[in-house]
mmCIF file of C-alpha atoms and ligand atoms in Angstrom:
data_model
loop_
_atom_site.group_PDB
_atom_site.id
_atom_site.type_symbol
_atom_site.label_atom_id
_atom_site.label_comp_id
_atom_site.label_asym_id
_atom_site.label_seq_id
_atom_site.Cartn_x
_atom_site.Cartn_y
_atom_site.Cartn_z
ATOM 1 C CA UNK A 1088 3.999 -8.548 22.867
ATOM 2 C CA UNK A 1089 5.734 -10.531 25.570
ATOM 3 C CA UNK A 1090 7.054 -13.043 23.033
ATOM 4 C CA UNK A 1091 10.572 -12.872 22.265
ATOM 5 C CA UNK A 1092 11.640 -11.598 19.124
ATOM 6 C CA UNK A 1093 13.682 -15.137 18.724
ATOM 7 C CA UNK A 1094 10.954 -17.163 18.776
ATOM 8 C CA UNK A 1095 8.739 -15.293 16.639
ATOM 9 C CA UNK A 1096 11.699 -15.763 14.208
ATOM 10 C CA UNK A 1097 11.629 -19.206 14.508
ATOM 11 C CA UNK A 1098 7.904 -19.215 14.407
ATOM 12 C CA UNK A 1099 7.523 -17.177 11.408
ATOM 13 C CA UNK A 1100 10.174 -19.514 9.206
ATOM 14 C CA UNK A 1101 7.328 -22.271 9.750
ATOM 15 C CA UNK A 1102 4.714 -19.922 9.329
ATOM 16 C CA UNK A 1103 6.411 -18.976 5.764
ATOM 17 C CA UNK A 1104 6.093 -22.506 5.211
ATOM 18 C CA UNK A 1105 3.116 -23.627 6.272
ATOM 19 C CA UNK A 1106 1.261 -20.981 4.705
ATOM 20 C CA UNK A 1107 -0.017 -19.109 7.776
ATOM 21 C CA UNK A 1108 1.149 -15.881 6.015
ATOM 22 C CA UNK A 1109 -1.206 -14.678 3.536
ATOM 23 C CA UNK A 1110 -2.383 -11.443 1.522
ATOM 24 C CA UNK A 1111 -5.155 -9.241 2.786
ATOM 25 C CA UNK A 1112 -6.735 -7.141 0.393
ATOM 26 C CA UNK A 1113 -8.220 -3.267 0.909
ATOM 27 C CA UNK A 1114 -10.487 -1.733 -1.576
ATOM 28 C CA UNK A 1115 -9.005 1.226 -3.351
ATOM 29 C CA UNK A 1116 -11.532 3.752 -5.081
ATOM 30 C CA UNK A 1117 -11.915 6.612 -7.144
ATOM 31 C CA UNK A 1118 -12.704 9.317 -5.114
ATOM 32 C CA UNK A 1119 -14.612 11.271 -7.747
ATOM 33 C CA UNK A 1120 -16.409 8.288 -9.526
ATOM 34 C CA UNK A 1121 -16.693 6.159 -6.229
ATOM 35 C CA UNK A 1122 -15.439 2.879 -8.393
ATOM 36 C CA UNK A 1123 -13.219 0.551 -7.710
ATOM 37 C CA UNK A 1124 -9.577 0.577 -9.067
ATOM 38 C CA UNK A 1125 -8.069 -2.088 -7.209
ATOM 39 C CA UNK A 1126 -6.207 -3.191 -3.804
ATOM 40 C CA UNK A 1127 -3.588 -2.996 -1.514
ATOM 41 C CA UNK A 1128 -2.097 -5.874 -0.227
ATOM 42 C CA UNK A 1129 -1.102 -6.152 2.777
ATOM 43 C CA UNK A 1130 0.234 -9.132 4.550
ATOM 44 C CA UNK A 1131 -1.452 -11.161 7.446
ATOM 45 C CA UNK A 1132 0.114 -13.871 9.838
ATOM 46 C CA UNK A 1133 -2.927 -15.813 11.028
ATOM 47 C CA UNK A 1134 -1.512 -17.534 13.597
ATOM 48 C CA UNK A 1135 -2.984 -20.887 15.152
ATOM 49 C CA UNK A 1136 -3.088 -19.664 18.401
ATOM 50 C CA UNK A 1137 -2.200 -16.080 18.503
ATOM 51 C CA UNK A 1138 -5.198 -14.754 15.973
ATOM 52 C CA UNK A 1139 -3.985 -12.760 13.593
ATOM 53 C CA UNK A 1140 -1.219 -10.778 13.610
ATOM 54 C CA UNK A 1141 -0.759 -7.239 11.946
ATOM 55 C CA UNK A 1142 2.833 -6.768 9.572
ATOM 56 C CA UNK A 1143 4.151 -3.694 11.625
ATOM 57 C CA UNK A 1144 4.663 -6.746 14.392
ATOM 58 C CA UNK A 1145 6.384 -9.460 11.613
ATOM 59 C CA UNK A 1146 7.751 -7.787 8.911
ATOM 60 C CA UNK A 1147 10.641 -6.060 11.220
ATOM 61 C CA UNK A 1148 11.315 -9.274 12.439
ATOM 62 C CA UNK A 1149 11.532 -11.058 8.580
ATOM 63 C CA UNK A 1150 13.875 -8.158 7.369
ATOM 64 C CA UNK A 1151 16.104 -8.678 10.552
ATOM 65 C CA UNK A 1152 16.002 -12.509 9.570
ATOM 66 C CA UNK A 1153 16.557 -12.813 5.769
ATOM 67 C CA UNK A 1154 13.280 -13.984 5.184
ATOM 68 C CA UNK A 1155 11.697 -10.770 4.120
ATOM 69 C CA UNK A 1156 12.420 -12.006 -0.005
ATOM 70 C CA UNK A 1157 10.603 -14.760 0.747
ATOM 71 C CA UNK A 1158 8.017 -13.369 2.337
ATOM 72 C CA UNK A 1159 7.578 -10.946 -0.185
ATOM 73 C CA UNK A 1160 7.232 -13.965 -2.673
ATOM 74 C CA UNK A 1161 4.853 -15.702 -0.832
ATOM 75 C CA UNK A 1162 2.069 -12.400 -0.742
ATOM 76 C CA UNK A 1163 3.134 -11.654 -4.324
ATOM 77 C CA UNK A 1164 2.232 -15.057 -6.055
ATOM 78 C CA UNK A 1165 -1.018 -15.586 -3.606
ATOM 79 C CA UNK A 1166 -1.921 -12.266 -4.755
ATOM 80 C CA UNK A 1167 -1.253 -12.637 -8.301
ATOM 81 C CA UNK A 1168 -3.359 -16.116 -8.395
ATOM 82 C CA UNK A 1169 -6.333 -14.400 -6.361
ATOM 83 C CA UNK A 1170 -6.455 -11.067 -9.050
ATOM 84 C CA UNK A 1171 -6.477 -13.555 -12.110
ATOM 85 C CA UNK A 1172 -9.446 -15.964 -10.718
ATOM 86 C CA UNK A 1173 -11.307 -12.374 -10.497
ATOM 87 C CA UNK A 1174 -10.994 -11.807 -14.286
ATOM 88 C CA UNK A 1175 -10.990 -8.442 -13.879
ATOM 89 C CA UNK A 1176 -9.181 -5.314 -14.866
ATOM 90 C CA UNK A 1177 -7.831 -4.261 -11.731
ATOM 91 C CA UNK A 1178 -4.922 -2.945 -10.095
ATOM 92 C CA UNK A 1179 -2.653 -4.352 -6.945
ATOM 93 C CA UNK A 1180 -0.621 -2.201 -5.132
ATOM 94 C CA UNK A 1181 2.354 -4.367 -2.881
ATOM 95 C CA UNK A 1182 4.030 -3.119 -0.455
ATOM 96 C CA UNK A 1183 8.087 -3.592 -0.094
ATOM 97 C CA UNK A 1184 10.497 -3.239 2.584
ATOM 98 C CA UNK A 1185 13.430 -0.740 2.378
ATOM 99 C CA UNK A 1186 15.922 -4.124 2.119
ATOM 100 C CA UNK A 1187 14.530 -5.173 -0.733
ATOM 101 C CA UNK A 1188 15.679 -1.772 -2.521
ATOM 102 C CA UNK A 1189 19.117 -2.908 -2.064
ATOM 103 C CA UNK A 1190 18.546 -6.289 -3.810
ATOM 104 C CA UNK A 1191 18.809 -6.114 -7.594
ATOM 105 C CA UNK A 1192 17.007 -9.339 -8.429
ATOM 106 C CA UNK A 1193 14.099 -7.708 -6.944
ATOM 107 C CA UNK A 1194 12.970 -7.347 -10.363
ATOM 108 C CA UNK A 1195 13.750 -10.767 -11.731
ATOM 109 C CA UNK A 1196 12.027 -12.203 -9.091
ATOM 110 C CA UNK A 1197 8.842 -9.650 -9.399
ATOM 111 C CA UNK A 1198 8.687 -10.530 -12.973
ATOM 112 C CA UNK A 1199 9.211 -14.342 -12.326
ATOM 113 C CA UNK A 1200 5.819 -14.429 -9.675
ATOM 114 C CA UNK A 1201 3.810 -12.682 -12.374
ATOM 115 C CA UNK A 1202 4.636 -15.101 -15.248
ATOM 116 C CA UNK A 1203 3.718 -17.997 -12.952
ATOM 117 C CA UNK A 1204 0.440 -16.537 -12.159
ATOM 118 C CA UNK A 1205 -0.117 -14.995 -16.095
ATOM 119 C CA UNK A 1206 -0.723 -11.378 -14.058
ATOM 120 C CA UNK A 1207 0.104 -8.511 -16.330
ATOM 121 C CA UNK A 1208 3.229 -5.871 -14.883
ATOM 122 C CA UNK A 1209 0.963 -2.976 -15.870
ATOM 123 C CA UNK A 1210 -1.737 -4.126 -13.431
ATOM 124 C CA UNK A 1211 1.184 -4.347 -10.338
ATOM 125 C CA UNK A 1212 1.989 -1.042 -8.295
ATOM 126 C CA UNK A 1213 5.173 -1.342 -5.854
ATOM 127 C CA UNK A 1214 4.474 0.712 -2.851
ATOM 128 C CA UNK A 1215 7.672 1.896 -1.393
ATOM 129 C CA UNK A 1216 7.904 4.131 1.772
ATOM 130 C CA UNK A 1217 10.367 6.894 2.045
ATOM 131 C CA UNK A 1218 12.509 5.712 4.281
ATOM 132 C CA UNK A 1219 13.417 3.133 2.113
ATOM 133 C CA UNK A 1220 15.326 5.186 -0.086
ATOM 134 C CA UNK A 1221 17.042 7.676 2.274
ATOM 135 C CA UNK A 1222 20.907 5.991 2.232
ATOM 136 C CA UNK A 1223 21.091 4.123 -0.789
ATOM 137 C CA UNK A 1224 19.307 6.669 -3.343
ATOM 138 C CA UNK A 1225 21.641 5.443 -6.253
ATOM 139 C CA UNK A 1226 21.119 1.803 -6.173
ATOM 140 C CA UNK A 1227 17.052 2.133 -5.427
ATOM 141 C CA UNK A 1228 17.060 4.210 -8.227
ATOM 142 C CA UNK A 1229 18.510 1.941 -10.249
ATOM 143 C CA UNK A 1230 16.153 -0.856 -9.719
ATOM 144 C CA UNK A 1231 12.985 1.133 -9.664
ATOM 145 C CA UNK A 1232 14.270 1.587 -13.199
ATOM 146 C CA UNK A 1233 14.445 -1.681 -13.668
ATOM 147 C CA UNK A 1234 10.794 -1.849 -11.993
ATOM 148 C CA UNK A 1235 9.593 0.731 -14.871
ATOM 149 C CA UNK A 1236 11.050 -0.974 -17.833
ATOM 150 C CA UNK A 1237 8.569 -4.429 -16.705
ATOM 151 C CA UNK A 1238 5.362 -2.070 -16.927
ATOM 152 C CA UNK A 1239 5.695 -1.900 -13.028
ATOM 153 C CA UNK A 1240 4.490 1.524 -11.788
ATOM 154 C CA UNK A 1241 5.743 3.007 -8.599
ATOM 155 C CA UNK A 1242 4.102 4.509 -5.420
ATOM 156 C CA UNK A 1243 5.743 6.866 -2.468
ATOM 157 C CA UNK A 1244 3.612 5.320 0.514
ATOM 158 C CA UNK A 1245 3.139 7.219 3.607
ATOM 159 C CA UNK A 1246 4.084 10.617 2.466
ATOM 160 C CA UNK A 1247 5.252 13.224 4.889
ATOM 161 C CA UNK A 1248 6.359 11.307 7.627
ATOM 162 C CA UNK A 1249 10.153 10.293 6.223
ATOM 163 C CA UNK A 1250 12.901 12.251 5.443
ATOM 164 C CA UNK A 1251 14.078 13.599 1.880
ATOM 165 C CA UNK A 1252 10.909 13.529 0.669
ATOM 166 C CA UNK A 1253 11.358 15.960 -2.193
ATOM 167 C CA UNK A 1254 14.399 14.754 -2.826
ATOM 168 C CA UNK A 1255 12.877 11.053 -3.084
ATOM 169 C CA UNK A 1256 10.430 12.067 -5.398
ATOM 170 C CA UNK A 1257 12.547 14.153 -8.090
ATOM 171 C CA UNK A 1258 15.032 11.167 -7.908
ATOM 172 C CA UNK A 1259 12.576 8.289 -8.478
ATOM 173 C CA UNK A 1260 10.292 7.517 -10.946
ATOM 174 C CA UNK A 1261 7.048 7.741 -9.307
ATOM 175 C CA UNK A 1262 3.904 7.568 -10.552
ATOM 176 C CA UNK A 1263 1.928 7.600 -7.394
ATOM 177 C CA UNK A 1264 2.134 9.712 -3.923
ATOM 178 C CA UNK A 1265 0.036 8.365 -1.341
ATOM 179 C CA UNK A 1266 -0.907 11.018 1.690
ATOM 180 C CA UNK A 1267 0.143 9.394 4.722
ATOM 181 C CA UNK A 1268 -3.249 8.752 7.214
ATOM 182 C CA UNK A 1269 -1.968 10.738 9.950
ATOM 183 C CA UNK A 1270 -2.487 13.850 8.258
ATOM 184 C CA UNK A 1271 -5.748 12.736 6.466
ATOM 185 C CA UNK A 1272 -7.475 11.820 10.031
ATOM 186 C CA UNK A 1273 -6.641 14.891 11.928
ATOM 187 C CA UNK A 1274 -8.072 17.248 8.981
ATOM 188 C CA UNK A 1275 -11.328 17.852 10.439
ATOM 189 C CA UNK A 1276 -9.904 18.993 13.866
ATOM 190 C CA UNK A 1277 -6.666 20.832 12.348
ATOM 191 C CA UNK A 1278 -6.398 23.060 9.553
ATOM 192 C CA UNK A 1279 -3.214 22.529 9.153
ATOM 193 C CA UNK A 1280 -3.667 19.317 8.558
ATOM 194 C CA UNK A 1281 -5.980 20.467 6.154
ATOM 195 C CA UNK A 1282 -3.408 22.662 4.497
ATOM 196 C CA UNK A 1283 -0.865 19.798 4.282
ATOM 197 C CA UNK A 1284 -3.038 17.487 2.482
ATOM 198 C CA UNK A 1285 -4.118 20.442 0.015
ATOM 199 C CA UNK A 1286 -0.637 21.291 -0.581
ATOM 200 C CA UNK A 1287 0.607 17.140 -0.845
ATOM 201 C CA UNK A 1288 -1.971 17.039 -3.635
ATOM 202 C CA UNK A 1289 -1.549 20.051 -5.229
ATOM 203 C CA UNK A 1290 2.310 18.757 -5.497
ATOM 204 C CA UNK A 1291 1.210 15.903 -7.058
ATOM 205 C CA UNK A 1292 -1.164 16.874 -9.489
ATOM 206 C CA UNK A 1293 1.939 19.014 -10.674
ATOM 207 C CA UNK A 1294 3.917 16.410 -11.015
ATOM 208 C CA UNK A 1295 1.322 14.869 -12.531
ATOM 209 C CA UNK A 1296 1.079 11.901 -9.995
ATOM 210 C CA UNK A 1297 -2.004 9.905 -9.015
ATOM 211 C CA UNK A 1298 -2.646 10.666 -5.629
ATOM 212 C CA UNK A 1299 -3.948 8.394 -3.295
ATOM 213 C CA UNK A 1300 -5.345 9.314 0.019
ATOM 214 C CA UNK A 1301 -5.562 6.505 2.581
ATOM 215 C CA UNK A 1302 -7.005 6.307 6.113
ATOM 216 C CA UNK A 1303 -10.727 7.691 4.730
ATOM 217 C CA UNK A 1304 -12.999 6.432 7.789
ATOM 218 C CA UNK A 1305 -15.473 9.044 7.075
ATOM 219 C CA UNK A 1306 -17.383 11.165 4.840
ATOM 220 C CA UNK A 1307 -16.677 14.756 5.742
ATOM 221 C CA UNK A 1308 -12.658 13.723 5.448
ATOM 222 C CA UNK A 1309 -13.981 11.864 2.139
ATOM 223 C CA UNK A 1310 -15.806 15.064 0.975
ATOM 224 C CA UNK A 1311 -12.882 17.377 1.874
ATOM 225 C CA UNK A 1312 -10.670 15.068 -0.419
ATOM 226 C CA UNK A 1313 -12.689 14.814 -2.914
ATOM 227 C CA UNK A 1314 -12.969 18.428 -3.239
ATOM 228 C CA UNK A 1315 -9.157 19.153 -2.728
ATOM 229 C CA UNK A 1316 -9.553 16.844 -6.348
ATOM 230 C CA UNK A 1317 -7.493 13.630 -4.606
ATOM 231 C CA UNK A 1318 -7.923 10.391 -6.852
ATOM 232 C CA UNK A 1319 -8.042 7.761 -5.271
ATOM 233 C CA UNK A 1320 -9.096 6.887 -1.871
ATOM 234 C CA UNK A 1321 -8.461 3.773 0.764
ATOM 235 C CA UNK A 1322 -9.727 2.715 4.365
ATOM 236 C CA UNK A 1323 -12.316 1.610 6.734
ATOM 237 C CA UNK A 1324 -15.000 3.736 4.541
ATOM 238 C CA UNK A 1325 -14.685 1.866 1.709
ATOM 239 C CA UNK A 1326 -13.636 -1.274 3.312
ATOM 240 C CA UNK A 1327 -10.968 -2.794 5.760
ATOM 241 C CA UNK A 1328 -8.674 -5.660 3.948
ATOM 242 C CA UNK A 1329 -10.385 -8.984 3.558
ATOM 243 C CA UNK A 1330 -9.210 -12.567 3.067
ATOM 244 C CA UNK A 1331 -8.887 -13.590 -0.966
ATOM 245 C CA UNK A 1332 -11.804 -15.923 -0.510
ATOM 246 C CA UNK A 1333 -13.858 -13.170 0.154
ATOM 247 C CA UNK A 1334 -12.960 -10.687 -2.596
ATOM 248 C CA UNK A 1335 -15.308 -11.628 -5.238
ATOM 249 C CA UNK A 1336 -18.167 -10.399 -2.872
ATOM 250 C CA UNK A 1337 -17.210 -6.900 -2.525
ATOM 251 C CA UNK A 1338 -15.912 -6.471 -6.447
ATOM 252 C CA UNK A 1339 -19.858 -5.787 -7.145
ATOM 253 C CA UNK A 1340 -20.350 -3.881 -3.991
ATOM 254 C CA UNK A 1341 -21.209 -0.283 -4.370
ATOM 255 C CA UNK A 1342 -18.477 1.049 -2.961
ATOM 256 C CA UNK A 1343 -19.195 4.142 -1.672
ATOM 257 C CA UNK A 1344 -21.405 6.597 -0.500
ATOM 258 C CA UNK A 1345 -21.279 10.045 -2.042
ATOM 259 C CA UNK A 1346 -20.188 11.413 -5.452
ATOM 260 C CA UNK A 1347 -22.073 13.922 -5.402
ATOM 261 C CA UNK A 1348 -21.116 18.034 -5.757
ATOM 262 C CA UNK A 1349 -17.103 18.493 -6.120
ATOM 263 C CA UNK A 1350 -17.708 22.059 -6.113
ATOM 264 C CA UNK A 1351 -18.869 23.355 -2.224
ATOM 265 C CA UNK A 1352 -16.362 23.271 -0.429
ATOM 266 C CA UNK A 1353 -17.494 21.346 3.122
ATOM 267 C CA UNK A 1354 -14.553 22.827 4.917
ATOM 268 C CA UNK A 1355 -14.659 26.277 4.408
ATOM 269 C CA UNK A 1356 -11.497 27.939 5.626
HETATM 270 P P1 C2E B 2528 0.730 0.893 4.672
HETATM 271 O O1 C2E B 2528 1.306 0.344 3.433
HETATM 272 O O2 C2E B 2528 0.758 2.374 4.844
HETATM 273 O O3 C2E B 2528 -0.747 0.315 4.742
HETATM 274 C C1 C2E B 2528 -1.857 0.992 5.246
HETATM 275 C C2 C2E B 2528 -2.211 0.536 6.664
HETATM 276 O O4 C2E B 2528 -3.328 1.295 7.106
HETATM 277 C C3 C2E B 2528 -2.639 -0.922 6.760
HETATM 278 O O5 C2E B 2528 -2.213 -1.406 8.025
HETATM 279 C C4 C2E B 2528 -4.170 -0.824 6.742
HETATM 280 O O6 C2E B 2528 -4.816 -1.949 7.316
HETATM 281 C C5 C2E B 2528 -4.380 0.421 7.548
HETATM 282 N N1 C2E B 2528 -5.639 1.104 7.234
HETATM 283 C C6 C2E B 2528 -6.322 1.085 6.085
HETATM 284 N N2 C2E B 2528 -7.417 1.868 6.158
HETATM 285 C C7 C2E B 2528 -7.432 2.395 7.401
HETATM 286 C C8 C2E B 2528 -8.325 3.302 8.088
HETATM 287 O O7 C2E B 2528 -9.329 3.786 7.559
HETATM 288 N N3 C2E B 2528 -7.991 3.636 9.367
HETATM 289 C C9 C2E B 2528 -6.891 3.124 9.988
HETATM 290 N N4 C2E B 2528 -6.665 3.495 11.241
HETATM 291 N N5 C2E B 2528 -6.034 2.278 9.367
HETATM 292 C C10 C2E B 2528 -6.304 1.920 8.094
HETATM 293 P P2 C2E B 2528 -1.544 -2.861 8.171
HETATM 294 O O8 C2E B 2528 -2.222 -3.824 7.272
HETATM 295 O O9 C2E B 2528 -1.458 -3.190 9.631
HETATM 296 O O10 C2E B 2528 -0.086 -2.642 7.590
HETATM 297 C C11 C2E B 2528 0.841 -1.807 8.248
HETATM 298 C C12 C2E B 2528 2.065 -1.579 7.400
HETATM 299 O O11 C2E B 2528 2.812 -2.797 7.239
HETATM 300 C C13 C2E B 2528 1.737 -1.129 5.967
HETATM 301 O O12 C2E B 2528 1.467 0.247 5.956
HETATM 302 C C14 C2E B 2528 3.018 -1.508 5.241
HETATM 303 O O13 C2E B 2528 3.987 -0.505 5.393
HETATM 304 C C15 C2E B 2528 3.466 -2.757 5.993
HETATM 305 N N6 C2E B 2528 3.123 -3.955 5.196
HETATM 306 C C16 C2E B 2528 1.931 -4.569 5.047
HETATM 307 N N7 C2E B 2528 2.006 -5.647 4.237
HETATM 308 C C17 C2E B 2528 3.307 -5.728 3.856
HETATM 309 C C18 C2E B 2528 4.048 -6.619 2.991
HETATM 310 O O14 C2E B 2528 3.531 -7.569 2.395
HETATM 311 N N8 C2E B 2528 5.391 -6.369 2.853
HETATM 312 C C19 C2E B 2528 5.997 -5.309 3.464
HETATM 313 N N9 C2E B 2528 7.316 -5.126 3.268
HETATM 314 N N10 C2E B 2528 5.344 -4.447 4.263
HETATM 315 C C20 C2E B 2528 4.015 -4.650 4.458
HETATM 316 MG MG1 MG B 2529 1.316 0.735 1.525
HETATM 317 MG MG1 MG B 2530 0.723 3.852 3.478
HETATM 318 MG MG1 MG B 2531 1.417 3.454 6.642
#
C-alpha cells in the first residue's frame, strides 16, 4: 500500500468514529454434524474510497496508535447487538491483539460491552494468538483468569506458527486450539502436513480442547478433518465473513455439504 502509515493513522481515528470499522462475521460449523455453532468476527474498514480493507493492513497500525482498545470496543458492542437481534443460541469468537493482554481492564471493559448489549459471557470466545503471550506470560495469565471467572472461554488462534506453544497452552486456560490454515491447506499435497494436523488434534482432544480447524476451502481437506475427528470447522467452504445485515440469511442455510461416513479414511497414508 503506497499510503503512509501516518495517514492511515489519522484516517483510521475518523474511521473509528465515523463508523467505517465494522464486524464481519464467518460461519463456524460442526464438522461431524455440519451445523452451525457460531462466528468469528473479524474486523472490516470499509473505506469510502479505498473499498474495503482487510485487519492484517489496520490493526498493526491501531496497536502502534493506542486505538486498538477502542477498536476492539467498537467490533465487540456491534457484534454483541447483531448476535442478540438473531435470538439465537450461538457462539462469537473475537479476536484480540497481543497489547490488549497487557491491559487489565480488558475484562471490565469485555464485561461492560456485553451488559450494554444483554449478550451472555458464556456465548463470547476470546481468540488470542500465540504470540501474544510469549513475554508477558504472568500478567496474560492473570487476566485470562479474569476472562474465565466472567463465563468467557478462551481460544489459541493460529496454532503452530508462534513460539512457546506448549508452553502457552499448559500456562493458560484454554478451552479451544484452533489449527492454523497454513497447515490445513497444504494437507492434500504434503503428508506432513497431514501428520501435523493429526497430531495438533490428537493434542487437543487430550487436553480435552475443542478443536477448531480453519481455512476448509474444500471437501477432501473437510473429509480428512472430519475423519482425523476435528470439531469444528471455518472458511470459504462453509462461508467467507459477511456484513451483520446479512447474517440472518445464512443462519437457516444448510451449511454444508457432507456428513456422511467418519470411518474411511480418504487419505490413506
Ligand atoms: P484469524 O483470526 O486467524 O482469522 C482467520 C482469517 O482467515 C481471516 O482473515 C479470514 O477471513 C480468513 N479465512 C477464513 N476462511 C478462509 C479460507 O477458507 N481461506 C483463506 N485463504 N482464508 C480464510 P482476515 O479477516 O483478513 O483477518 C486476518 C487476521 O486479522 C485474523 O486472523 C486476526 O488475527 C486479525 N483480526 C481480525 N479481526 C480482528 C479484530 O477485531 N481485532 C484484532 N485484534 N485482530 C483481528
Ligand atoms: Mg482468529
Ligand atoms: Mg486464526
Ligand atoms: Mg490467522
Amino acid at each position: 500500500m503506497a499510503t503512509k502509515r501516518s495517514e492511515i493513522k489519522t484516517e483510521l481515528k475518523k474511521a473509528l468514529k465515523s463508523g467505517e470499522i465494522v464486524p464481519y462475521f464467518q460461519p463456524m460449523v460442526g464438522i461431524r454434524t455440519g451445523l452451525l455453532v457460531g462466528f468469528e468476527v473479524l474486523a472490516r474498514w470499509l473505506h469510502p474510497q479505498r473499498g474495503t480493507i482487510h485487519p492484517d493492513v489496520f490493526i498493526p497500525v491501531a496497536e502502534q496508535a493506542d486505538l486498538i482498545g477502542e477498536l476492539t470496543e467498537t467490533i465487540l458492542l456491534q457484534a454483541f447487538a447483531a448476535t442478540t437481534a438473531l435470538k439465537r443460541d450461538l457462539n462469537i469468537s473475537v479476536n484480540v491483539s497481543p497489547i490488549q493482554l497487557r491491559d487489565s481492564s480488558l475484562s471490565e471493559e469485555i464485561a461492560r460491552a456485553a451488559a450494554m448489549a444483554s449478550f451472555p459471557l458464556h456465548r463470547l470466545t476470546i481468540e488470542i494468538t500465540e504470540s501474544a503471550l510469549v513475554d508477558n506470560l504472568e500478567l496474560a495469565a492473570t487476566i485470562a483468569g479474569k476472562l474465565k471467572q466472567l463465563g468467557v472461554k478462551l481460544a489459541l488462534d493460529d496454532f503452530g506458527t508462534g513460539y512457546s506453544s506448549l508452553r502457552n497452552l499448559q500456562a493458560l486456560p484454554f478451552d479451544e486450539l484452533k489449527v492454523d490454515r497454513t497447515f490445513v491447506s497444504s494437507m492434500i499435497q504434503s503428508r506432513d502436513s497431514r501428520k501435523i494436523v493429526a497430531a495438533v488434534i490428537g493434542l487437543g482432544q487430550s487436553l480435552k480442547l475443542t478443536t477448531v480447524a480453519e481455512g476448509i476451502e474444500n471437501e477432501t481437506q473437510a473429509d480428512i478433518l472430519r475423519w482425523l475427528g476435528c470439531d469444528v470447522g471455518q472458511g470459504w467452504i462453509y462461508g467467507p465473513p459477511v456484513a451483520a445485515r446479512d447474517l440472518s440469511k445464512i443462519i437457516d442455510a444448510p451449511m454444508s455439504t457432507s456428513t456422511h461416513t467418519l470411518h474411511d479414511s480418504p487419505a490413506s497414508d
